Short mmCIF file of C-alpha atoms and ligand atoms in Angstrom, two decimals:
data_model
loop_
_atom_site.label_atom_id
_atom_site.label_comp_id
_atom_site.label_asym_id
_atom_site.label_seq_id
_atom_site.Cartn_x
_atom_site.Cartn_y
_atom_site.Cartn_z
CA MET A 1 -0.82 -2.99 -30.82
CA ALA A 2 -0.63 0.26 -28.65
CA PRO A 3 2.57 1.52 -29.08
CA GLY A 4 2.96 1.46 -24.98
CA ARG A 5 3.32 -2.50 -26.00
CA LEU A 6 6.44 -2.28 -27.70
CA ILE A 7 9.40 -2.63 -26.00
CA THR A 8 13.66 -1.53 -27.59
CA TRP A 9 17.01 -3.49 -26.87
CA SER A 10 20.45 -3.49 -28.24
CA PRO A 11 22.30 -5.45 -29.34
CA SER A 12 25.28 -4.67 -27.85
CA VAL A 13 29.27 -5.48 -27.15
CA THR A 14 31.16 -4.44 -24.72
CA LEU A 15 34.66 -3.19 -24.45
CA VAL A 16 36.56 -2.33 -21.37
CA PRO A 17 39.21 0.05 -22.32
CA SER A 18 40.70 -0.93 -18.51
CA ARG A 19 39.71 -2.48 -15.31
CA GLY A 20 41.68 -0.41 -13.93
CA CYS A 21 40.19 2.23 -11.57
CA PHE A 22 41.11 4.92 -8.70
CA ASN A 23 38.01 4.31 -7.05
CA ALA A 24 36.78 1.74 -4.89
CA CYS A 25 33.08 1.66 -4.66
CA GLY A 26 32.04 -1.50 -2.24
CA TYR A 27 30.74 -3.84 -3.99
CA CYS A 28 32.82 -3.66 -7.05
CA SER A 29 34.36 -6.62 -8.14
CA PHE A 30 35.24 -5.15 -11.36
CA ARG A 31 38.06 -3.11 -10.46
CA LEU A 32 41.20 -3.94 -10.81
CA PRO A 33 44.55 -1.44 -9.16
CA LEU A 34 45.45 0.92 -11.57
CA HIS A 35 49.80 -0.80 -11.74
CA GLN A 36 47.50 -4.06 -12.62
CA ALA A 37 45.77 -3.28 -15.39
CA ILE A 38 46.61 -4.14 -18.58
CA PRO A 39 45.12 -1.88 -21.36
CA LEU A 40 42.71 -3.07 -24.14
CA GLU A 41 44.86 -2.67 -27.54
CA PRO A 42 42.99 -1.75 -30.49
CA PRO A 43 43.34 -5.31 -32.36
CA GLU A 44 42.19 -7.22 -29.20
CA ALA A 45 38.98 -4.42 -28.93
CA LEU A 46 39.53 -5.51 -33.40
CA ALA A 47 38.63 -9.00 -32.39
CA GLN A 48 36.26 -9.02 -30.36
CA LEU A 49 34.15 -6.62 -32.34
CA GLN A 50 34.20 -9.07 -35.66
CA ARG A 51 32.80 -12.20 -32.67
CA ARG A 52 29.63 -9.81 -32.74
CA PRO A 53 28.48 -9.12 -35.74
CA GLN A 54 25.58 -8.21 -34.97
CA ALA A 55 25.93 -5.96 -31.96
CA LEU A 56 25.55 -1.98 -33.22
CA GLU A 57 25.97 -0.72 -30.24
CA VAL A 58 29.91 -1.01 -28.39
CA LEU A 59 29.78 -0.23 -25.02
CA LEU A 60 33.47 1.38 -23.58
CA LEU A 61 33.03 0.47 -19.87
CA SER A 62 36.50 1.77 -18.44
CA GLY A 63 37.55 2.04 -15.04
CA GLU A 64 38.85 5.55 -14.30
CA VAL A 65 42.28 7.58 -13.59
CA ALA A 66 42.27 10.33 -11.49
CA PRO A 67 42.16 13.21 -13.08
CA GLY A 68 44.93 15.58 -13.16
CA SER A 69 47.49 12.42 -13.45
CA PRO A 70 49.38 12.23 -16.02
CA GLU A 71 47.88 8.70 -16.16
CA ARG A 72 44.89 10.52 -18.18
CA ARG A 73 45.92 11.41 -21.10
CA PRO A 74 46.88 8.65 -22.80
CA TRP A 75 43.42 6.85 -21.13
CA LEU A 76 40.82 9.32 -22.97
CA GLY A 77 43.17 9.07 -25.35
CA ARG A 78 41.88 5.01 -25.68
CA LEU A 79 39.25 5.81 -25.34
CA LEU A 80 38.29 8.13 -28.25
CA ALA A 81 40.92 5.96 -30.14
CA LEU A 82 37.98 2.62 -29.62
CA SER A 83 35.09 5.38 -30.40
CA ARG A 84 36.69 5.49 -33.65
CA LEU A 85 37.48 1.42 -34.22
CA ALA A 86 34.17 1.57 -33.43
CA LEU A 87 33.01 3.69 -36.15
CA ALA A 88 34.63 2.47 -38.37
CA GLN A 89 33.31 -0.85 -38.48
CA GLY A 90 30.01 0.47 -38.63
CA ARG A 91 29.10 0.05 -35.24
CA LEU A 92 28.51 3.61 -32.93
CA PRO A 93 30.00 3.56 -29.50
CA HIS A 94 28.79 4.54 -26.38
CA THR A 95 31.12 5.78 -23.17
CA ASN A 96 30.68 5.22 -19.79
CA ALA A 97 33.88 5.74 -18.26
CA GLY A 98 33.40 8.08 -14.79
CA PRO A 99 33.33 12.27 -14.90
CA LEU A 100 34.75 13.44 -17.68
CA SER A 101 36.00 17.62 -18.04
CA PRO A 102 34.37 19.42 -20.43
CA ARG A 103 36.59 18.76 -23.29
CA GLU A 104 36.56 15.44 -22.87
CA MET A 105 33.07 15.08 -22.77
CA ALA A 106 32.91 17.83 -25.92
CA ALA A 107 35.25 15.37 -27.98
CA LEU A 108 33.82 12.18 -27.47
CA ALA A 109 30.64 12.92 -27.92
CA ARG A 110 31.99 14.32 -31.25
CA LEU A 111 31.65 10.02 -32.52
CA ASN A 112 29.53 8.82 -29.26
CA PRO A 113 25.76 9.75 -30.28
CA SER A 114 25.27 8.94 -26.34
CA MET A 115 26.93 8.57 -23.30
CA GLY A 116 26.12 8.17 -20.27
CA LEU A 117 26.70 7.74 -16.59
CA MET A 118 24.93 6.43 -13.22
CA LEU A 119 23.78 9.23 -11.03
CA GLU A 120 23.76 5.49 -8.41
CA GLY A 121 21.46 6.80 -5.53
CA LEU A 122 21.63 9.78 -2.64
CA GLY A 123 21.74 8.80 1.34
CA PRO A 124 23.92 7.53 3.96
CA ALA A 125 23.44 3.68 2.07
CA TYR A 126 25.71 5.35 -1.14
CA ASP A 127 28.04 7.19 1.49
CA ARG A 128 29.66 4.38 3.21
CA LEU A 129 29.40 1.85 -0.07
CA HIS A 130 31.54 5.12 -2.05
CA ARG A 131 34.14 6.09 1.08
CA ARG A 132 36.82 5.20 -1.24
CA ALA A 133 36.07 6.70 -4.39
CA PRO A 134 35.80 10.62 -4.77
CA SER A 135 33.81 10.14 -8.40
CA LYS A 136 31.02 8.80 -6.90
CA ASP A 137 30.61 11.96 -4.91
CA LEU A 138 26.29 12.97 -5.43
CA SER A 139 27.89 16.95 -6.36
CA VAL A 140 30.09 15.30 -8.76
CA ARG A 141 27.58 12.90 -10.78
CA LEU A 142 25.07 15.76 -10.84
CA GLY A 143 27.42 18.27 -11.67
CA GLN A 144 28.28 16.14 -15.18
CA LEU A 145 24.14 15.04 -15.68
CA GLN A 146 24.27 19.18 -16.41
CA GLN A 147 27.05 19.74 -17.64
CA ALA A 148 26.09 16.46 -20.89
CA GLY A 149 22.48 18.52 -20.93
CA ARG A 150 24.44 21.86 -21.66
CA LEU A 151 26.81 19.79 -24.12
CA GLY A 152 23.30 18.71 -26.15
CA VAL A 153 24.99 14.91 -25.11
CA PRO A 154 21.77 12.04 -25.55
CA PHE A 155 22.57 10.38 -22.08
CA THR A 156 21.61 7.46 -19.78
CA THR A 157 21.89 7.62 -16.27
CA GLY A 158 20.73 5.40 -13.83
CA LEU A 159 20.21 4.17 -9.88
CA LEU A 160 21.99 1.48 -8.18
CA LEU A 161 18.89 -0.20 -6.15
CA GLY A 162 18.89 -2.51 -3.16
CA VAL A 163 21.66 -1.51 -1.20
CA GLY A 164 20.33 -0.85 1.53
CA GLU A 165 19.31 3.06 0.84
CA THR A 166 14.84 4.04 1.60
CA GLN A 167 12.42 4.14 -0.73
CA ALA A 168 12.49 7.94 0.27
CA GLU A 169 15.91 8.42 -0.68
CA ARG A 170 14.41 6.68 -4.31
CA ARG A 171 12.33 9.24 -4.72
CA GLN A 172 14.85 11.90 -3.66
CA ALA A 173 17.07 10.91 -5.89
CA LEU A 174 14.70 10.42 -9.33
CA GLU A 175 13.01 13.98 -8.11
CA LEU A 176 16.06 15.04 -8.65
CA LEU A 177 16.51 13.90 -12.63
CA ALA A 178 13.18 14.45 -13.63
CA GLN A 179 14.29 18.52 -12.76
CA LEU A 180 17.22 17.56 -14.75
CA GLN A 181 15.78 16.47 -17.41
CA ARG A 182 12.79 19.29 -17.31
CA ARG A 183 15.60 21.42 -17.25
CA TRP A 184 18.41 19.85 -20.18
CA GLY A 185 15.87 17.08 -21.81
CA HIS A 186 18.64 14.79 -22.14
CA LEU A 187 18.07 11.91 -20.55
CA GLN A 188 17.23 10.10 -23.10
CA GLU A 189 17.07 6.62 -20.39
CA VAL A 190 16.61 6.07 -16.64
CA ILE A 191 18.34 2.03 -16.27
CA LEU A 192 16.69 1.17 -12.56
CA GLN A 193 18.82 -1.86 -11.78
CA PRO A 194 19.31 -4.44 -9.40
CA TRP A 195 21.82 -4.06 -7.05
CA ARG A 196 22.86 -8.49 -6.75
CA PRO A 197 24.83 -10.04 -5.37
CA ASP A 198 28.67 -11.02 -6.74
CA GLY A 199 29.55 -14.99 -6.76
CA GLU A 200 29.88 -18.45 -8.62
CA GLN A 201 25.64 -18.64 -8.94
CA GLY A 202 23.63 -15.37 -9.03
CA ARG A 203 21.04 -15.19 -6.25
CA PRO A 204 17.43 -14.01 -7.91
CA LEU A 205 15.61 -10.94 -5.85
CA ASP A 206 13.30 -12.00 -3.35
CA ARG A 207 9.62 -11.75 -3.15
CA GLN A 208 10.19 -8.35 -1.10
CA GLU A 209 12.67 -6.70 -2.98
CA ARG A 210 10.83 -7.76 -5.84
CA ALA A 211 8.01 -5.79 -5.08
CA ASP A 212 10.22 -2.95 -2.94
CA LEU A 213 11.35 -2.66 -6.95
CA LEU A 214 8.04 -2.59 -8.57
CA ALA A 215 6.82 0.78 -6.11
CA THR A 216 10.19 2.33 -7.40
CA ILE A 217 9.19 0.77 -11.40
CA ALA A 218 5.71 2.47 -10.56
CA LEU A 219 6.94 5.70 -9.08
CA ALA A 220 9.74 6.41 -11.67
CA ARG A 221 6.82 6.77 -14.42
CA ARG A 222 5.11 8.91 -12.89
CA LEU A 223 8.13 11.11 -11.40
CA LEU A 224 10.12 11.32 -15.35
CA PRO A 225 8.93 12.62 -18.16
CA PRO A 226 7.11 10.48 -19.96
CA GLU A 227 9.94 10.83 -23.25
CA VAL A 228 12.11 9.34 -20.01
CA HIS A 229 12.56 5.95 -21.23
CA LEU A 230 13.03 3.50 -19.00
CA GLN A 231 15.46 1.05 -18.40
CA MET A 232 15.76 -2.93 -17.12
CA PRO A 233 18.86 -5.38 -17.52
CA PRO A 234 16.57 -8.72 -18.05
CA ASN A 235 20.07 -10.51 -16.94
CA LEU A 236 18.93 -9.00 -12.50
CA TRP A 237 15.63 -9.40 -12.65
CA PRO A 238 14.27 -13.21 -13.28
CA LEU A 239 13.00 -14.27 -17.01
CA GLU A 240 9.67 -15.67 -15.68
CA ALA A 241 8.59 -11.97 -13.98
CA LEU A 242 9.53 -9.31 -16.32
CA PRO A 243 5.98 -8.52 -17.98
CA GLU A 244 5.44 -7.35 -14.19
CA ALA A 245 8.24 -5.31 -14.53
CA LEU A 246 7.04 -4.06 -18.12
CA GLU A 247 3.76 -3.32 -16.69
CA ALA A 248 4.77 -1.42 -13.97
CA GLY A 249 6.93 1.14 -16.68
CA ILE A 250 10.29 -0.77 -18.24
CA ASP A 251 10.27 -0.21 -21.54
CA ASP A 252 13.20 -0.90 -22.59
CA LEU A 253 16.13 -3.48 -21.99
CA GLY A 254 19.34 -1.85 -22.18
CA GLY A 255 22.45 -3.51 -24.57
CA ILE A 256 22.18 -7.26 -24.27
CA ASP A 257 25.83 -8.40 -25.08
CA GLY A 258 26.31 -12.64 -25.02
CA THR A 259 27.62 -11.70 -21.43
CA ASP A 260 27.58 -9.11 -18.32
CA VAL A 261 30.69 -8.07 -17.67
CA ILE A 262 29.90 -6.15 -14.62
CA ASN A 263 27.70 -9.77 -13.92
CA PRO A 264 28.77 -12.01 -15.02
CA ALA A 265 26.77 -14.23 -12.94
CA TYR A 266 23.59 -13.41 -14.00
CA PRO A 267 23.52 -15.22 -17.25
CA GLN A 268 21.94 -12.51 -20.45
CA PRO A 269 18.86 -14.14 -21.47
CA THR A 270 18.72 -14.70 -25.64
CA PRO A 271 16.42 -12.37 -28.03
CA GLN A 272 13.93 -15.39 -28.84
CA GLN A 273 14.42 -15.56 -25.37
CA LEU A 274 12.91 -12.60 -24.46
CA GLU A 275 11.19 -12.44 -27.97
CA ARG A 276 8.30 -15.39 -26.81
CA LEU A 277 8.15 -14.48 -23.73
CA LEU A 278 6.92 -11.12 -24.46
CA GLY A 279 5.66 -12.73 -27.37
CA CYS A 280 2.77 -14.88 -24.96
CA HIS A 281 2.40 -11.23 -22.89
CA GLY A 282 1.67 -9.36 -25.72
CA TRP A 283 4.60 -6.95 -26.20
CA ARG A 284 6.71 -7.12 -28.78
CA LEU A 285 10.22 -6.64 -28.95
CA ARG A 286 12.30 -3.85 -31.37
CA PRO A 287 16.10 -3.56 -31.34
CA ARG A 288 17.09 -0.39 -31.69
CA LEU A 289 20.51 1.93 -31.86
CA CYS A 290 22.41 3.37 -28.34
CA VAL A 291 20.02 6.62 -29.08
CA HIS A 292 17.32 6.64 -29.35
CA ARG A 293 15.14 7.72 -31.91
CA ALA A 294 13.49 11.25 -30.46
CA TRP A 295 17.17 12.15 -29.92
CA TRP A 296 18.65 11.63 -33.21
CA PRO A 297 17.82 15.90 -33.95
CA TRP A 298 20.92 16.50 -30.99
CA LEU A 299 23.34 14.63 -33.10
CA PRO A 300 26.22 16.50 -35.13
CA PRO A 301 25.54 16.19 -38.75
CA GLY A 302 27.61 14.08 -39.78
CA LEU A 303 26.55 11.12 -37.17
CA ARG A 304 23.46 11.61 -37.04
CA GLN A 305 23.15 10.41 -40.97
CA ARG A 306 25.25 7.85 -40.04
CA VAL A 307 22.99 6.89 -37.05
CA GLN A 308 20.16 6.84 -39.60
CA ARG A 309 21.52 4.23 -41.96
CA LEU A 310 22.54 2.12 -39.54
CA ALA A 311 18.55 2.24 -38.21
CA VAL A 312 17.73 0.99 -41.63
CA ALA A 313 20.47 -1.36 -41.40
CA LEU A 314 18.79 -2.16 -37.92
CA GLU A 315 15.49 -2.51 -38.25
CA GLY A 316 14.59 -3.80 -42.17
CA PRO A 317 11.24 -4.08 -43.39
CA ALA A 318 9.23 -4.12 -41.13
CA ALA A 319 7.94 -7.98 -39.57
CA SER A 320 5.10 -9.02 -39.06
CA PRO A 321 4.55 -10.12 -35.68
CA ALA A 322 6.11 -13.62 -34.94
CA HIS A 323 3.12 -16.58 -33.70
CA HIS A 324 4.21 -18.35 -30.40
CA ALA A 325 3.78 -22.02 -28.57
CA CYS A 326 2.71 -19.96 -24.77
S1 LIG B 1 33.63 3.19 -10.33
FE1 LIG B 1 33.34 1.66 -11.06
S2 LIG B 1 34.55 0.29 -11.78
FE2 LIG B 1 36.01 2.47 -10.91
S3 LIG B 1 35.74 1.13 -8.40
FE3 LIG B 1 33.60 2.32 -8.79
S4 LIG B 1 32.11 0.53 -10.13
FE4 LIG B 1 34.36 -0.43 -9.58
#
């Protein structure tokens, strides 16, 4: 089978250190006002890890505290403590907690083999949604991606798509990411995330939305250097149409937990469902760690050795392709 027919995903568990956030993005149903948020304490975090023993990636997905506020230090302390807890449990933390100072990012990078921050997008539609979200200012986001490059942190970023932006604005955003990658080489994956409305029940993408997104995936594949993986969260795309997204250029399905804490109305497919569907279309699904193999040489020696050991545990002996009734 050609290597291009390989699709990766990361068995993951999401810990939310706090939903408290000083931003108020127009589309967010995750945040709580800072004074209402109850921080995640280590015993509860440990219980959540133990409920997902197979998840080697621990996604730390947090609301944000304003830089310079008195709560910033304990907030960072919690991220560091949860990262250490993940490592102590034989897992790998991947923190996505908004913009960080160089010192904060460097401290987390000593424990996190990879980290992430969405670019989100550029143009008036995003400006409107981010009116009350200082962290989402485009120059702040680009500065963070540069800082991660300077620090040599394997990084995940992405675009939130379908909030009213034009195809030209999508292209501009992808060109900015391509420039960053050519300069620093640290972008291991770009998530192309369809925005979906919240509610009791998810609303599937319609035909036109899908066609626009397929064009964007193909454009991203043309514009971004080939080492950058293109990621689609499989619960936000109609499962039966996933092969179309793969044909357009998606080669990674990201971290998959039992539920999606950001989009709980959109159930995650199981790895077995994905394997069966992909197998029927000639694709092979393979689990990976939060840091893609090409970026392992970037890691500090202790973290690199840990990653290498866990990869052996995750991948095991090469299995023969399964046969599926299609
Ligand atoms: S920064 Fe994240 S958590 Fe905070 S309001 Fe925006 S989307 Fe929600």
